[in-house]
XYZ file of C-alpha atoms in Angstrom:
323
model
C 44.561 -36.780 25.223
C 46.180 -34.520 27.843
C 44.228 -32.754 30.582
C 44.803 -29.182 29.322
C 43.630 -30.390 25.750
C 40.325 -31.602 27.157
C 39.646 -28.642 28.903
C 40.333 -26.869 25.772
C 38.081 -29.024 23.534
C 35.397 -29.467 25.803
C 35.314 -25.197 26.185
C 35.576 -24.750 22.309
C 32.869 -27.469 21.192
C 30.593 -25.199 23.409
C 31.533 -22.280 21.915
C 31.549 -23.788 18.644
C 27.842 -24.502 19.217
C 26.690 -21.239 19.884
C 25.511 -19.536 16.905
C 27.511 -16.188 17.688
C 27.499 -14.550 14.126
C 28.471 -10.823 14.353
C 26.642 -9.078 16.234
C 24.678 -11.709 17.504
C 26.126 -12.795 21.310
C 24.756 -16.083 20.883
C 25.498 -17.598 24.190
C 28.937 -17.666 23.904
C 29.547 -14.844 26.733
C 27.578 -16.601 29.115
C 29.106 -19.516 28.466
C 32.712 -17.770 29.716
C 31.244 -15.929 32.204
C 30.033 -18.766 33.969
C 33.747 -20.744 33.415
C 35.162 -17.370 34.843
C 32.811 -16.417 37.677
C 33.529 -20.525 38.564
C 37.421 -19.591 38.666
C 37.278 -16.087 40.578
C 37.780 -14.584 38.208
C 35.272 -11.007 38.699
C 33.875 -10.922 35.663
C 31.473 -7.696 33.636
C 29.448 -8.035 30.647
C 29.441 -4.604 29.075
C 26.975 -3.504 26.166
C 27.901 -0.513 23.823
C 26.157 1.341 21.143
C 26.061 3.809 18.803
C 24.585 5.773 15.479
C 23.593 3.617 13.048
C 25.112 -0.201 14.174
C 23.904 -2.691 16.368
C 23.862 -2.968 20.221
C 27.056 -5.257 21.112
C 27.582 -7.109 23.792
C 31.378 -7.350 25.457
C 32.820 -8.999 28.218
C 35.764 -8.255 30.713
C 36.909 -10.577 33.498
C 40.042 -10.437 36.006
C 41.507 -12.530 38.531
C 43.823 -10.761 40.654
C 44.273 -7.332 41.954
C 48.441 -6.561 41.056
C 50.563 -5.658 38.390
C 51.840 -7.823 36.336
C 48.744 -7.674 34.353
C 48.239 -10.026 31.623
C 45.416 -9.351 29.341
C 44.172 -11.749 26.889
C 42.187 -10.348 24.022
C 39.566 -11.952 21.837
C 36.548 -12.123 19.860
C 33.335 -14.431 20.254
C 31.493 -13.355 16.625
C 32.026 -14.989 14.122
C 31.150 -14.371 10.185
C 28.297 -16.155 8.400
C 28.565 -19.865 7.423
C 27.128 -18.981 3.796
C 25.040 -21.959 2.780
C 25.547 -24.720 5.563
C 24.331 -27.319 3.164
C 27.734 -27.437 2.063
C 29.935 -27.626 4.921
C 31.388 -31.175 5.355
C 29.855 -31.131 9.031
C 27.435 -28.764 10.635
C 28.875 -25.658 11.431
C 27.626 -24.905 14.740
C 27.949 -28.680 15.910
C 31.448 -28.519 16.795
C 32.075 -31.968 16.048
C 35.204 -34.134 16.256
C 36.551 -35.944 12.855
C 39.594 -37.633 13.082
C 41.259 -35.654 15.671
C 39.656 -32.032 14.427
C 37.066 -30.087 15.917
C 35.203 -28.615 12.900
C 33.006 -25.354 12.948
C 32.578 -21.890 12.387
C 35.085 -19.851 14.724
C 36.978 -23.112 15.544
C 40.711 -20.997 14.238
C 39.192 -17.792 14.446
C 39.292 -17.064 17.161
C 37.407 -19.546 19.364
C 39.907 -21.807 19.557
C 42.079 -19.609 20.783
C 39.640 -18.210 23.964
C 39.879 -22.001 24.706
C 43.324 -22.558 24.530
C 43.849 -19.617 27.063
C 41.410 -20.682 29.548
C 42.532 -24.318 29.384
C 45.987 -22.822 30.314
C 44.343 -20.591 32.828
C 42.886 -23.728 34.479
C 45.754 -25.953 34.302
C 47.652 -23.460 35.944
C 45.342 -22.930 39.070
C 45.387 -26.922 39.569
C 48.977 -26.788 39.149
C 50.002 -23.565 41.046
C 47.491 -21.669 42.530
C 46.271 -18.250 41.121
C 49.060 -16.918 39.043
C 51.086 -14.194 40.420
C 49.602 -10.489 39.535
C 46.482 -9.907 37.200
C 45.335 -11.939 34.406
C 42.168 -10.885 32.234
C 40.136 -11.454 29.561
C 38.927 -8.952 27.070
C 36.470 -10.232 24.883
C 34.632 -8.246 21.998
C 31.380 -9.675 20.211
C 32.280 -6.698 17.470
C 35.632 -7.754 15.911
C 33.866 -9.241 12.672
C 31.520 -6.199 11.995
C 31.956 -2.541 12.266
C 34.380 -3.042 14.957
C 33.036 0.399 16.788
C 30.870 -0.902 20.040
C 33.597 -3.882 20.659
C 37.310 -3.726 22.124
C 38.341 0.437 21.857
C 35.483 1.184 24.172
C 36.114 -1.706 26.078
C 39.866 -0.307 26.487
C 38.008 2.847 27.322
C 35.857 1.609 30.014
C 38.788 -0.175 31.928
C 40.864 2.932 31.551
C 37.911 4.869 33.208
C 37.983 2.049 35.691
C 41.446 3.071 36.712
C 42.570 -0.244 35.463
C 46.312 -0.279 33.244
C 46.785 -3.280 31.276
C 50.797 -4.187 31.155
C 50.898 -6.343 28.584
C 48.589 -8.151 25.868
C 48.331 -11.026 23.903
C 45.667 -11.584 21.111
C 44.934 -14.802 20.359
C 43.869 -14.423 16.283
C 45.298 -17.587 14.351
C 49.024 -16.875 13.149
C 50.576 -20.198 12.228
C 49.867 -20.773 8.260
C 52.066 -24.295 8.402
C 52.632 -25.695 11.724
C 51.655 -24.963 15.395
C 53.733 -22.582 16.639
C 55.598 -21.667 13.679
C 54.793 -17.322 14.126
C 54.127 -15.286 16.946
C 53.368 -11.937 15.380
C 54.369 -8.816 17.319
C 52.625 -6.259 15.523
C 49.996 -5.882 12.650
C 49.578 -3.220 9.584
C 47.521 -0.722 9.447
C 44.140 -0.546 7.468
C 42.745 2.331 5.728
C 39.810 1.914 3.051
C 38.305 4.427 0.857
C 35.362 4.759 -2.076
C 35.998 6.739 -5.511
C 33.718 8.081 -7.327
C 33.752 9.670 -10.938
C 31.284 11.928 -12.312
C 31.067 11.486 -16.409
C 28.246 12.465 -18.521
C 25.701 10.212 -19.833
C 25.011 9.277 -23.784
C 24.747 6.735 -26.592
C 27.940 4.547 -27.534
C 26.924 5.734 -30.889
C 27.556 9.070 -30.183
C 30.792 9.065 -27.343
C 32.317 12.757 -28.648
C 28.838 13.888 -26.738
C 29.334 11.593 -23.234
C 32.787 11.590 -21.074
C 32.793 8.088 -19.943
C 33.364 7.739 -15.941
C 34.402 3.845 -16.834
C 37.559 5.072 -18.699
C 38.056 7.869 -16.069
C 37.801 5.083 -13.529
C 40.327 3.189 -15.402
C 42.762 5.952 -15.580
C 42.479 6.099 -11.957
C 42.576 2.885 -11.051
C 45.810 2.607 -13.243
C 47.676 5.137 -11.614
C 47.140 4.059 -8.305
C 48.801 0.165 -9.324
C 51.366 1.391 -11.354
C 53.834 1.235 -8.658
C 53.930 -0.599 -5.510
C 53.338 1.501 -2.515
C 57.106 0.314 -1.034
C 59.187 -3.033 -1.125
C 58.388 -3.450 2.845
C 60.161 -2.407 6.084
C 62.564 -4.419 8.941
C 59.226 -6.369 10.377
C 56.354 -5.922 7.444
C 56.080 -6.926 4.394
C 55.497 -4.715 1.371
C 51.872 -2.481 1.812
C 49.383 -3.730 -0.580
C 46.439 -1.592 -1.808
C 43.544 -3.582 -4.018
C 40.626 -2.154 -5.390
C 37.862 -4.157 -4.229
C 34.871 -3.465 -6.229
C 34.187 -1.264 -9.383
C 30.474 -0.685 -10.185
C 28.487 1.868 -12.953
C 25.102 0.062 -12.102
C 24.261 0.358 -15.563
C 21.583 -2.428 -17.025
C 21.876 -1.026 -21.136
C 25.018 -2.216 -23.215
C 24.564 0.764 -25.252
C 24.112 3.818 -23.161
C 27.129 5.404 -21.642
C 26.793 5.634 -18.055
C 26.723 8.801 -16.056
C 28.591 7.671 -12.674
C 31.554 4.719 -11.579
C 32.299 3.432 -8.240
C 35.353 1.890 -6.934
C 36.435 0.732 -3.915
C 40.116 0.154 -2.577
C 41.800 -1.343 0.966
C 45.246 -0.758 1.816
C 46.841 -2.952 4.327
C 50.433 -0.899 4.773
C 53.293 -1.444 7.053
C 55.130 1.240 9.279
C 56.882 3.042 6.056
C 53.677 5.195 6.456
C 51.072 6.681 8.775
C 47.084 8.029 7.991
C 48.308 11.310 6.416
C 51.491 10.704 4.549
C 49.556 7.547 3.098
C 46.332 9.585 2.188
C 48.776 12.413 0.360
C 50.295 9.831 -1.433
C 46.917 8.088 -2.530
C 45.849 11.659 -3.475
C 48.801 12.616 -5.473
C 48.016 9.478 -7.869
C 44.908 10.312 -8.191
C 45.431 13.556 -9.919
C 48.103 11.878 -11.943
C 45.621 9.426 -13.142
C 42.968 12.682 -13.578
C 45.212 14.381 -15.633
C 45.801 11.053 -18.118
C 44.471 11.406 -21.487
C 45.847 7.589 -21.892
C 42.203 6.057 -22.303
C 39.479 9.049 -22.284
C 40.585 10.973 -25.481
C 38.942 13.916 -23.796
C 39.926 17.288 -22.729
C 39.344 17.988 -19.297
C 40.517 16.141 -16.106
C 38.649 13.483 -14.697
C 35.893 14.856 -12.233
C 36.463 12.625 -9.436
C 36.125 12.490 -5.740
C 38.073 10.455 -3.271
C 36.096 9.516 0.866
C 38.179 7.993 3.356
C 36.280 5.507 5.447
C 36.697 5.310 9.232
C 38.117 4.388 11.348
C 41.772 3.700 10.001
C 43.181 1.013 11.743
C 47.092 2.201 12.630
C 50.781 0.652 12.451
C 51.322 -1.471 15.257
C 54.630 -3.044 16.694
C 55.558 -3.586 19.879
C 58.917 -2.709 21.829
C 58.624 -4.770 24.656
C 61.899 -7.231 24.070
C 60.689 -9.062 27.580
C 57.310 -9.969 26.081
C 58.682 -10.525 22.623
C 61.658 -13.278 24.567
């Protein structure tokens, strides 16, 4: 086992072992902020908060005062382990099978924190503080509302009169093989709930109800009827999937009153946050304007709330970085 790959294993086996689960710090900041401060690297552990979510803990830490500056951006939280009873090895032990280091946030995205110190470090034995800035931004947020964690982090270092040239995020990207993609961009993310509004009555008796299940359904079938597009130069095609449908409805034989649904669209740089919401709308009052499955009169009463925040298109245009 090479240097750098001990250095990387011994940092992610700690990390491994604290239990960081969103938004829960865990121990995992202190445990880089004491590997940074031990570099020189000046390091700032930075809480946020806000209406309604959790307090979250963040840290930033540079070495180096000039430009070129090289951020590295990450994520400590990780999601729940669900019932640890059956993992094949303790989730938060971090031990080594064969070769593997098993846990939660091993891939995502511990490993890769690791990986980028261990290079960090081999460096400085090697060469000496690298030339210009390198940092590390590091979010406890990514895996749950995603508002106290990286975009005020960005904020604070703008504030701080700080310009980051270029960035590298160290998510898990290589489905097959180590190595085999480097992404250079991401697509966008927009969710949204629908709700229809029907009118409550006996299955025996449906010319007195309007169902909001086969409202829903006309809906729902309008909006997968065609894809969204066949994909662009760098994405592939945008994908919208409705997540959840619910009527909360305990009786098999009373119509209910009220449906549900939820959708997620993951779509690539063919469109932006309005033309995409326009088109999302426009099927919708295709779909309220069926008669294909109500056999009743009027359109479907339906509303449509767009969730925030809507994650953009991103692709970057720096060739040099790309090379």
């Amino acid at each position: 086992m090479s240097k750098e790959l001990s250095h990387a294993a011994a940092i992610l086996q700690a990390l491994v072992r604290c239990r960081s689960v969103t938004p829960k710090e865990g121990g995992a900041l202190e445990i880089l902020e004491t590997l940074l401060s031990g570099l020189g690297f000046e390091v700032h552990r930075v809480k946020f908060s806000d209406e309604n979510t959790p307090d979250v803990q963040n840290l930033y830490a540079r070495l180096g005062k000039g430009a070129p500056h090289l951020c590295f951006a990450g994520h400590t939280d990780v999601v729940p382990p669900g019932d640890e009873d059956k993992w094949s090895h303790d989730p938060f032990a971090g031990n080594i099978d064969n070769g593997e280091l098993f846990g939660r946030g091993a891939v995502d995205m511990k490993g890769g924190i690791a990986a980028f110190l261990a290079a960090i470090i081999a460096h400085m034995e090697n060469y000496g503080e690298p030339a210009g800035s390198v940092s590390f931004l590091i979010t406890g947020d990514e895996e749950g509302p995603a508002i106290n964690g990286t975009k005020k982090l960005l904020q604070w270092i703008a504030e701080r009169g700080e310009k980051i040239d270029a960035c590298i995020v160290g998510e898990p990207t290589n489905p097959e093989a180590l190595g085999d993609a480097i992404k250079i961009g991401r697509r966008g993310s927009i969710s949204a709930d629908i709700e229809v509004i029907g009118k409550q009555g006996h299955v025996a008796y449906p010319d007195l109800a309007d169902s909001p299940v086969r409202g829903m359904t006309s809906l729902i079938a309008s909006l997968l009827a065609v894809p969204l597009d066949q994909g662009s130069q760098n994405f592939q095609p945008s994908n919208l999937e409705v997540t959840t449908i619910d009527v909360g409805n305990e009786t098999t034989n009373v119509i209910p009153e009220r449906a549900t649904a939820s959708l997620n669209i993951r779509f690539n740089d063919n469109w932006n946050e309005v033309n995409l919401k326009a088109e999302i709308e426009r099927r919708l009052q295709l779909g309220a304007a069926s008669d294909v499955v109500r056999n009743h009169p009027e359109p479907v009463n339906y509303n449509i709330s767009w969730r925030e925040p809507v994650s953009p298109v991103f692709l970057t245009n720096d060739e040099a970085l790309i090379t």
